[in-house]
Amino acid sequence: LALLLVLAFPLSLFATNPLVTLQPIANGLESPVSITHAGDSRLFITLQRGQVVIWDGTSILPTPFLDIRSIVSNGGERGLLSIAFHPRYAENGFFFGNYTNLNGHTVIARYRVSADPNRADPASALPLLLIEQPFANHNGGQLQFGPDGYLYIGMGDGGSGGDPGNRAQSLATLLGKMLRIN
């Protein structure tokens, strides 16, 4: 699977030029599910199986930034689904991950970079939130820091077709919600 960088053009060029062009930046990645940055020139690519790799501007580095495959259940709509870097990552080295654990539940955990800026410390994991998932699909998975400094967590409705448990409408569960934590 090739990862493509999307370049957008101003709408005024739409009549004579394509609105979007695609440029391959990496090949051979297995199930990339998200891409982000830490405020520098590197791109961090989350692989569903439980790894985050770094594209340094020319190639994928040979050693993963993070490898938590041993604690991630992946396949379908499960896996390591995204990471987000703390707004003060350059100062504190914190980033957050959203993954499906071996019991099939969503875990939001905080990690820290190691002394090597291209390697995280998997042993630094601090689980912040565990959300039980009743089905293997509709897990959500996106993490993003907002301009307010809060971490936003996109949670799916917990699965099955049509949200049979009406979880998205229930205040008794975190499923089917956009969560915001400080």
PDB file of C-alpha atoms in Angstrom:
ATOM      1  CA  LEU A   1       0.000   0.000   0.000  1.00  0.00           C
ATOM      2  CA  ALA A   2       1.455   3.370  -0.947  1.00  0.00           C
ATOM      3  CA  LEU A   3       1.062   6.411   1.265  1.00  0.00           C
ATOM      4  CA  LEU A   4       0.226   9.477  -0.752  1.00  0.00           C
ATOM      5  CA  LEU A   5       0.802  13.120   0.072  1.00  0.00           C
ATOM      6  CA  VAL A   6      -2.119  15.283  -1.019  1.00  0.00           C
ATOM      7  CA  LEU A   7      -1.312  18.688  -2.443  1.00  0.00           C
ATOM      8  CA  ALA A   8      -4.219  21.109  -2.770  1.00  0.00           C
ATOM      9  CA  PHE A   9      -4.368  24.043  -5.157  1.00  0.00           C
ATOM     10  CA  PRO A  10      -6.362  27.279  -4.788  1.00  0.00           C
ATOM     11  CA  LEU A  11      -9.876  27.057  -6.205  1.00  0.00           C
ATOM     12  CA  SER A  12      -9.025  29.771  -8.750  1.00  0.00           C
ATOM     13  CA  LEU A  13      -6.844  27.211 -10.529  1.00  0.00           C
ATOM     14  CA  PHE A  14      -9.668  24.660 -10.653  1.00  0.00           C
ATOM     15  CA  ALA A  15     -10.766  25.576 -14.177  1.00  0.00           C
ATOM     16  CA  THR A  16      -7.359  24.845 -15.709  1.00  0.00           C
ATOM     17  CA  ASN A  17      -5.642  22.558 -13.205  1.00  0.00           C
ATOM     18  CA  PRO A  18      -6.699  19.599 -11.078  1.00  0.00           C
ATOM     19  CA  LEU A  19      -7.823  20.494  -7.575  1.00  0.00           C
ATOM     20  CA  VAL A  20      -5.736  17.750  -5.996  1.00  0.00           C
ATOM     21  CA  THR A  21      -2.672  15.834  -7.067  1.00  0.00           C
ATOM     22  CA  LEU A  22      -1.241  12.759  -5.385  1.00  0.00           C
ATOM     23  CA  GLN A  23       2.432  12.078  -4.883  1.00  0.00           C
ATOM     24  CA  PRO A  24       3.626   8.737  -3.441  1.00  0.00           C
ATOM     25  CA  ILE A  25       5.950   9.193  -0.457  1.00  0.00           C
ATOM     26  CA  ALA A  26       6.263   5.601   0.812  1.00  0.00           C
ATOM     27  CA  ASN A  27       5.499   2.092  -0.399  1.00  0.00           C
ATOM     28  CA  GLY A  28       5.123  -1.240   1.346  1.00  0.00           C
ATOM     29  CA  LEU A  29       3.298  -0.029   4.458  1.00  0.00           C
ATOM     30  CA  GLU A  30       0.853  -2.528   5.923  1.00  0.00           C
ATOM     31  CA  SER A  31      -2.528  -0.993   6.855  1.00  0.00           C
ATOM     32  CA  PRO A  32      -1.661   2.672   7.520  1.00  0.00           C
ATOM     33  CA  VAL A  33      -4.635   4.231   9.315  1.00  0.00           C
ATOM     34  CA  SER A  34      -3.521   7.738  10.260  1.00  0.00           C
ATOM     35  CA  ILE A  35      -0.768  10.260   9.770  1.00  0.00           C
ATOM     36  CA  THR A  36       0.298  13.176  11.952  1.00  0.00           C
ATOM     37  CA  HIS A  37       3.305  15.288  12.873  1.00  0.00           C
ATOM     38  CA  ALA A  38       5.023  16.407  16.053  1.00  0.00           C
ATOM     39  CA  GLY A  39       5.543  20.010  14.999  1.00  0.00           C
ATOM     40  CA  ASP A  40       8.667  19.315  12.993  1.00  0.00           C
ATOM     41  CA  SER A  41       9.456  17.984   9.511  1.00  0.00           C
ATOM     42  CA  ARG A  42       8.789  14.303  10.299  1.00  0.00           C
ATOM     43  CA  LEU A  43       5.537  12.498   9.534  1.00  0.00           C
ATOM     44  CA  PHE A  44       4.353   9.791  11.933  1.00  0.00           C
ATOM     45  CA  ILE A  45       2.346   7.044  10.251  1.00  0.00           C
ATOM     46  CA  THR A  46       0.174   4.816  12.411  1.00  0.00           C
ATOM     47  CA  LEU A  47      -0.055   1.196  11.280  1.00  0.00           C
ATOM     48  CA  GLN A  48      -3.129  -0.690  12.408  1.00  0.00           C
ATOM     49  CA  ARG A  49      -1.187  -3.733  13.602  1.00  0.00           C
ATOM     50  CA  GLY A  50       0.357  -1.679  16.432  1.00  0.00           C
ATOM     51  CA  GLN A  51       3.287   0.331  15.150  1.00  0.00           C
ATOM     52  CA  VAL A  52       4.066   3.951  14.364  1.00  0.00           C
ATOM     53  CA  VAL A  53       6.754   4.581  11.760  1.00  0.00           C
ATOM     54  CA  ILE A  54       8.493   7.813  10.824  1.00  0.00           C
ATOM     55  CA  TRP A  55       8.873   9.268   7.356  1.00  0.00           C
ATOM     56  CA  ASP A  56      11.821  11.661   7.652  1.00  0.00           C
ATOM     57  CA  GLY A  57      11.182  13.517   4.420  1.00  0.00           C
ATOM     58  CA  THR A  58      12.951  11.019   2.188  1.00  0.00           C
ATOM     59  CA  SER A  59      12.175   7.537   3.509  1.00  0.00           C
ATOM     60  CA  ILE A  60      10.617   5.466   6.282  1.00  0.00           C
ATOM     61  CA  LEU A  61      13.113   4.991   9.115  1.00  0.00           C
ATOM     62  CA  PRO A  62      14.033   1.317   9.635  1.00  0.00           C
ATOM     63  CA  THR A  63      13.098   1.222  13.342  1.00  0.00           C
ATOM     64  CA  PRO A  64       9.504   2.011  14.373  1.00  0.00           C
ATOM     65  CA  PHE A  65       8.892   5.025  16.603  1.00  0.00           C
ATOM     66  CA  LEU A  66       6.478   2.893  18.649  1.00  0.00           C
ATOM     67  CA  ASP A  67       5.836  -0.848  18.592  1.00  0.00           C
ATOM     68  CA  ILE A  68       3.005  -2.133  20.797  1.00  0.00           C
ATOM     69  CA  ARG A  69       1.905  -5.056  18.617  1.00  0.00           C
ATOM     70  CA  SER A  70       2.025  -7.395  21.614  1.00  0.00           C
ATOM     71  CA  ILE A  71      -0.858  -5.561  23.332  1.00  0.00           C
ATOM     72  CA  VAL A  72      -2.960  -4.603  20.277  1.00  0.00           C
ATOM     73  CA  SER A  73      -5.808  -6.593  18.774  1.00  0.00           C
ATOM     74  CA  ASN A  74      -6.019  -5.645  15.112  1.00  0.00           C
ATOM     75  CA  GLY A  75      -8.054  -6.406  12.056  1.00  0.00           C
ATOM     76  CA  GLY A  76     -11.288  -5.075  10.671  1.00  0.00           C
ATOM     77  CA  GLU A  77     -11.940  -1.851  12.556  1.00  0.00           C
ATOM     78  CA  ARG A  78      -9.624  -2.638  15.491  1.00  0.00           C
ATOM     79  CA  GLY A  79      -5.961  -1.905  16.085  1.00  0.00           C
ATOM     80  CA  LEU A  80      -3.708   1.023  16.847  1.00  0.00           C
ATOM     81  CA  LEU A  81      -5.944   3.656  15.286  1.00  0.00           C
ATOM     82  CA  SER A  82      -4.168   6.985  15.820  1.00  0.00           C
ATOM     83  CA  ILE A  83      -1.733   8.994  17.897  1.00  0.00           C
ATOM     84  CA  ALA A  84      -1.716  12.675  18.803  1.00  0.00           C
ATOM     85  CA  PHE A  85       1.208  14.728  20.055  1.00  0.00           C
ATOM     86  CA  HIS A  86       0.735  16.958  23.078  1.00  0.00           C
ATOM     87  CA  PRO A  87       0.730  20.664  22.140  1.00  0.00           C
ATOM     88  CA  ARG A  88       3.918  21.049  24.218  1.00  0.00           C
ATOM     89  CA  TYR A  89       5.502  17.833  22.907  1.00  0.00           C
ATOM     90  CA  ALA A  90       8.842  19.568  22.290  1.00  0.00           C
ATOM     91  CA  GLU A  91       8.972  20.354  26.034  1.00  0.00           C
ATOM     92  CA  ASN A  92       7.348  17.320  27.688  1.00  0.00           C
ATOM     93  CA  GLY A  93       7.725  14.488  25.133  1.00  0.00           C
ATOM     94  CA  PHE A  94       4.127  13.278  25.625  1.00  0.00           C
ATOM     95  CA  PHE A  95       1.927  11.752  22.978  1.00  0.00           C
ATOM     96  CA  PHE A  96      -1.287   9.782  23.185  1.00  0.00           C
ATOM     97  CA  GLY A  97      -2.465   6.610  21.476  1.00  0.00           C
ATOM     98  CA  ASN A  98      -5.869   5.084  20.779  1.00  0.00           C
ATOM     99  CA  TYR A  99      -5.769   1.310  20.399  1.00  0.00           C
ATOM    100  CA  THR A 100      -7.841  -1.828  20.812  1.00  0.00           C
ATOM    101  CA  ASN A 101      -6.471  -4.060  23.567  1.00  0.00           C
ATOM    102  CA  LEU A 102      -6.375  -7.859  23.459  1.00  0.00           C
ATOM    103  CA  ASN A 103      -9.837  -7.989  25.109  1.00  0.00           C
ATOM    104  CA  GLY A 104     -11.283  -5.915  22.254  1.00  0.00           C
ATOM    105  CA  HIS A 105     -11.731  -2.709  24.246  1.00  0.00           C
ATOM    106  CA  THR A 106     -10.561   0.838  23.449  1.00  0.00           C
ATOM    107  CA  VAL A 107      -7.597   2.150  25.418  1.00  0.00           C
ATOM    108  CA  ILE A 108      -6.429   5.757  25.445  1.00  0.00           C
ATOM    109  CA  ALA A 109      -2.883   5.885  26.818  1.00  0.00           C
ATOM    110  CA  ARG A 110      -0.196   8.514  27.249  1.00  0.00           C
ATOM    111  CA  TYR A 111       3.351   7.713  26.173  1.00  0.00           C
ATOM    112  CA  ARG A 112       6.675   9.523  26.334  1.00  0.00           C
ATOM    113  CA  VAL A 113       9.444   9.769  23.775  1.00  0.00           C
ATOM    114  CA  SER A 114      12.761   8.150  24.776  1.00  0.00           C
ATOM    115  CA  ALA A 115      16.161   9.885  24.782  1.00  0.00           C
ATOM    116  CA  ASP A 116      16.231   9.114  21.050  1.00  0.00           C
ATOM    117  CA  PRO A 117      13.747  11.503  19.370  1.00  0.00           C
ATOM    118  CA  ASN A 118      12.931   8.792  16.815  1.00  0.00           C
ATOM    119  CA  ARG A 119      11.921   6.214  19.456  1.00  0.00           C
ATOM    120  CA  ALA A 120       9.103   6.211  21.962  1.00  0.00           C
ATOM    121  CA  ASP A 121       9.357   4.427  25.295  1.00  0.00           C
ATOM    122  CA  PRO A 122       6.595   1.766  25.216  1.00  0.00           C
ATOM    123  CA  ALA A 123       7.160   1.112  28.945  1.00  0.00           C
ATOM    124  CA  SER A 124       6.102   4.710  29.691  1.00  0.00           C
ATOM    125  CA  ALA A 125       2.464   3.865  28.869  1.00  0.00           C
ATOM    126  CA  LEU A 126      -0.032   5.434  31.234  1.00  0.00           C
ATOM    127  CA  PRO A 127      -3.545   4.189  30.415  1.00  0.00           C
ATOM    128  CA  LEU A 128      -5.988   7.070  30.899  1.00  0.00           C
ATOM    129  CA  LEU A 129      -9.240   5.579  29.698  1.00  0.00           C
ATOM    130  CA  LEU A 130     -10.615   2.105  28.974  1.00  0.00           C
ATOM    131  CA  ILE A 131     -13.906   1.887  27.107  1.00  0.00           C
ATOM    132  CA  GLU A 132     -15.542  -1.508  26.711  1.00  0.00           C
ATOM    133  CA  GLN A 133     -16.556  -2.314  23.146  1.00  0.00           C
ATOM    134  CA  PRO A 134     -19.588  -4.596  22.695  1.00  0.00           C
ATOM    135  CA  PHE A 135     -18.726  -5.428  19.045  1.00  0.00           C
ATOM    136  CA  ALA A 136     -15.608  -5.539  16.869  1.00  0.00           C
ATOM    137  CA  ASN A 137     -16.689  -2.700  14.588  1.00  0.00           C
ATOM    138  CA  HIS A 138     -17.540   1.010  14.914  1.00  0.00           C
ATOM    139  CA  ASN A 139     -14.706   1.613  17.375  1.00  0.00           C
ATOM    140  CA  GLY A 140     -13.905   5.153  16.192  1.00  0.00           C
ATOM    141  CA  GLY A 141     -10.263   5.846  16.886  1.00  0.00           C
ATOM    142  CA  GLN A 142      -9.247   9.380  15.944  1.00  0.00           C
ATOM    143  CA  LEU A 143      -7.270  11.456  18.457  1.00  0.00           C
ATOM    144  CA  GLN A 144      -6.609  15.142  17.924  1.00  0.00           C
ATOM    145  CA  PHE A 145      -5.648  18.096  20.078  1.00  0.00           C
ATOM    146  CA  GLY A 146      -7.887  21.108  19.587  1.00  0.00           C
ATOM    147  CA  PRO A 147      -6.831  24.766  19.657  1.00  0.00           C
ATOM    148  CA  ASP A 148      -8.126  24.819  23.251  1.00  0.00           C
ATOM    149  CA  GLY A 149      -5.374  22.356  24.282  1.00  0.00           C
ATOM    150  CA  TYR A 150      -7.828  19.551  25.055  1.00  0.00           C
ATOM    151  CA  LEU A 151      -7.493  16.046  23.625  1.00  0.00           C
ATOM    152  CA  TYR A 152     -10.475  15.082  21.475  1.00  0.00           C
ATOM    153  CA  ILE A 153     -11.372  11.410  21.108  1.00  0.00           C
ATOM    154  CA  GLY A 154     -13.741  10.234  18.391  1.00  0.00           C
ATOM    155  CA  MET A 155     -15.612   7.213  19.731  1.00  0.00           C
ATOM    156  CA  GLY A 156     -17.695   4.986  17.478  1.00  0.00           C
ATOM    157  CA  ASP A 157     -21.067   3.723  18.632  1.00  0.00           C
ATOM    158  CA  GLY A 158     -19.676   0.350  19.680  1.00  0.00           C
ATOM    159  CA  GLY A 159     -20.747  -1.630  16.703  1.00  0.00           C
ATOM    160  CA  SER A 160     -23.176  -3.820  14.953  1.00  0.00           C
ATOM    161  CA  GLY A 161     -25.352  -2.333  12.230  1.00  0.00           C
ATOM    162  CA  GLY A 162     -27.543   0.661  13.009  1.00  0.00           C
ATOM    163  CA  ASP A 163     -26.423   1.098  16.641  1.00  0.00           C
ATOM    164  CA  PRO A 164     -28.906  -1.472  18.045  1.00  0.00           C
ATOM    165  CA  GLY A 165     -28.085  -0.506  21.631  1.00  0.00           C
ATOM    166  CA  ASN A 166     -28.840   3.158  20.848  1.00  0.00           C
ATOM    167  CA  ARG A 167     -25.492   3.955  22.477  1.00  0.00           C
ATOM    168  CA  ALA A 168     -24.936   7.136  20.454  1.00  0.00           C
ATOM    169  CA  GLN A 169     -28.075   8.636  22.032  1.00  0.00           C
ATOM    170  CA  SER A 170     -27.450   7.379  25.575  1.00  0.00           C
ATOM    171  CA  LEU A 171     -25.738   9.525  28.194  1.00  0.00           C
ATOM    172  CA  ALA A 172     -24.968   6.328  30.147  1.00  0.00           C
ATOM    173  CA  THR A 173     -22.076   5.368  27.817  1.00  0.00           C
ATOM    174  CA  LEU A 174     -19.066   7.035  26.228  1.00  0.00           C
ATOM    175  CA  LEU A 175     -19.731   5.187  22.949  1.00  0.00           C
ATOM    176  CA  GLY A 176     -20.994   7.209  20.009  1.00  0.00           C
ATOM    177  CA  LYS A 177     -19.586  10.460  21.400  1.00  0.00           C
ATOM    178  CA  MET A 178     -16.892  13.018  20.773  1.00  0.00           C
ATOM    179  CA  LEU A 179     -14.959  13.039  24.039  1.00  0.00           C
ATOM    180  CA  ARG A 180     -12.829  15.922  25.263  1.00  0.00           C
ATOM    181  CA  ILE A 181     -10.331  15.487  28.072  1.00  0.00           C
ATOM    182  CA  ASN A 182      -7.889  17.851  29.719  1.00  0.00           C
TER     183      ASN A 182
END
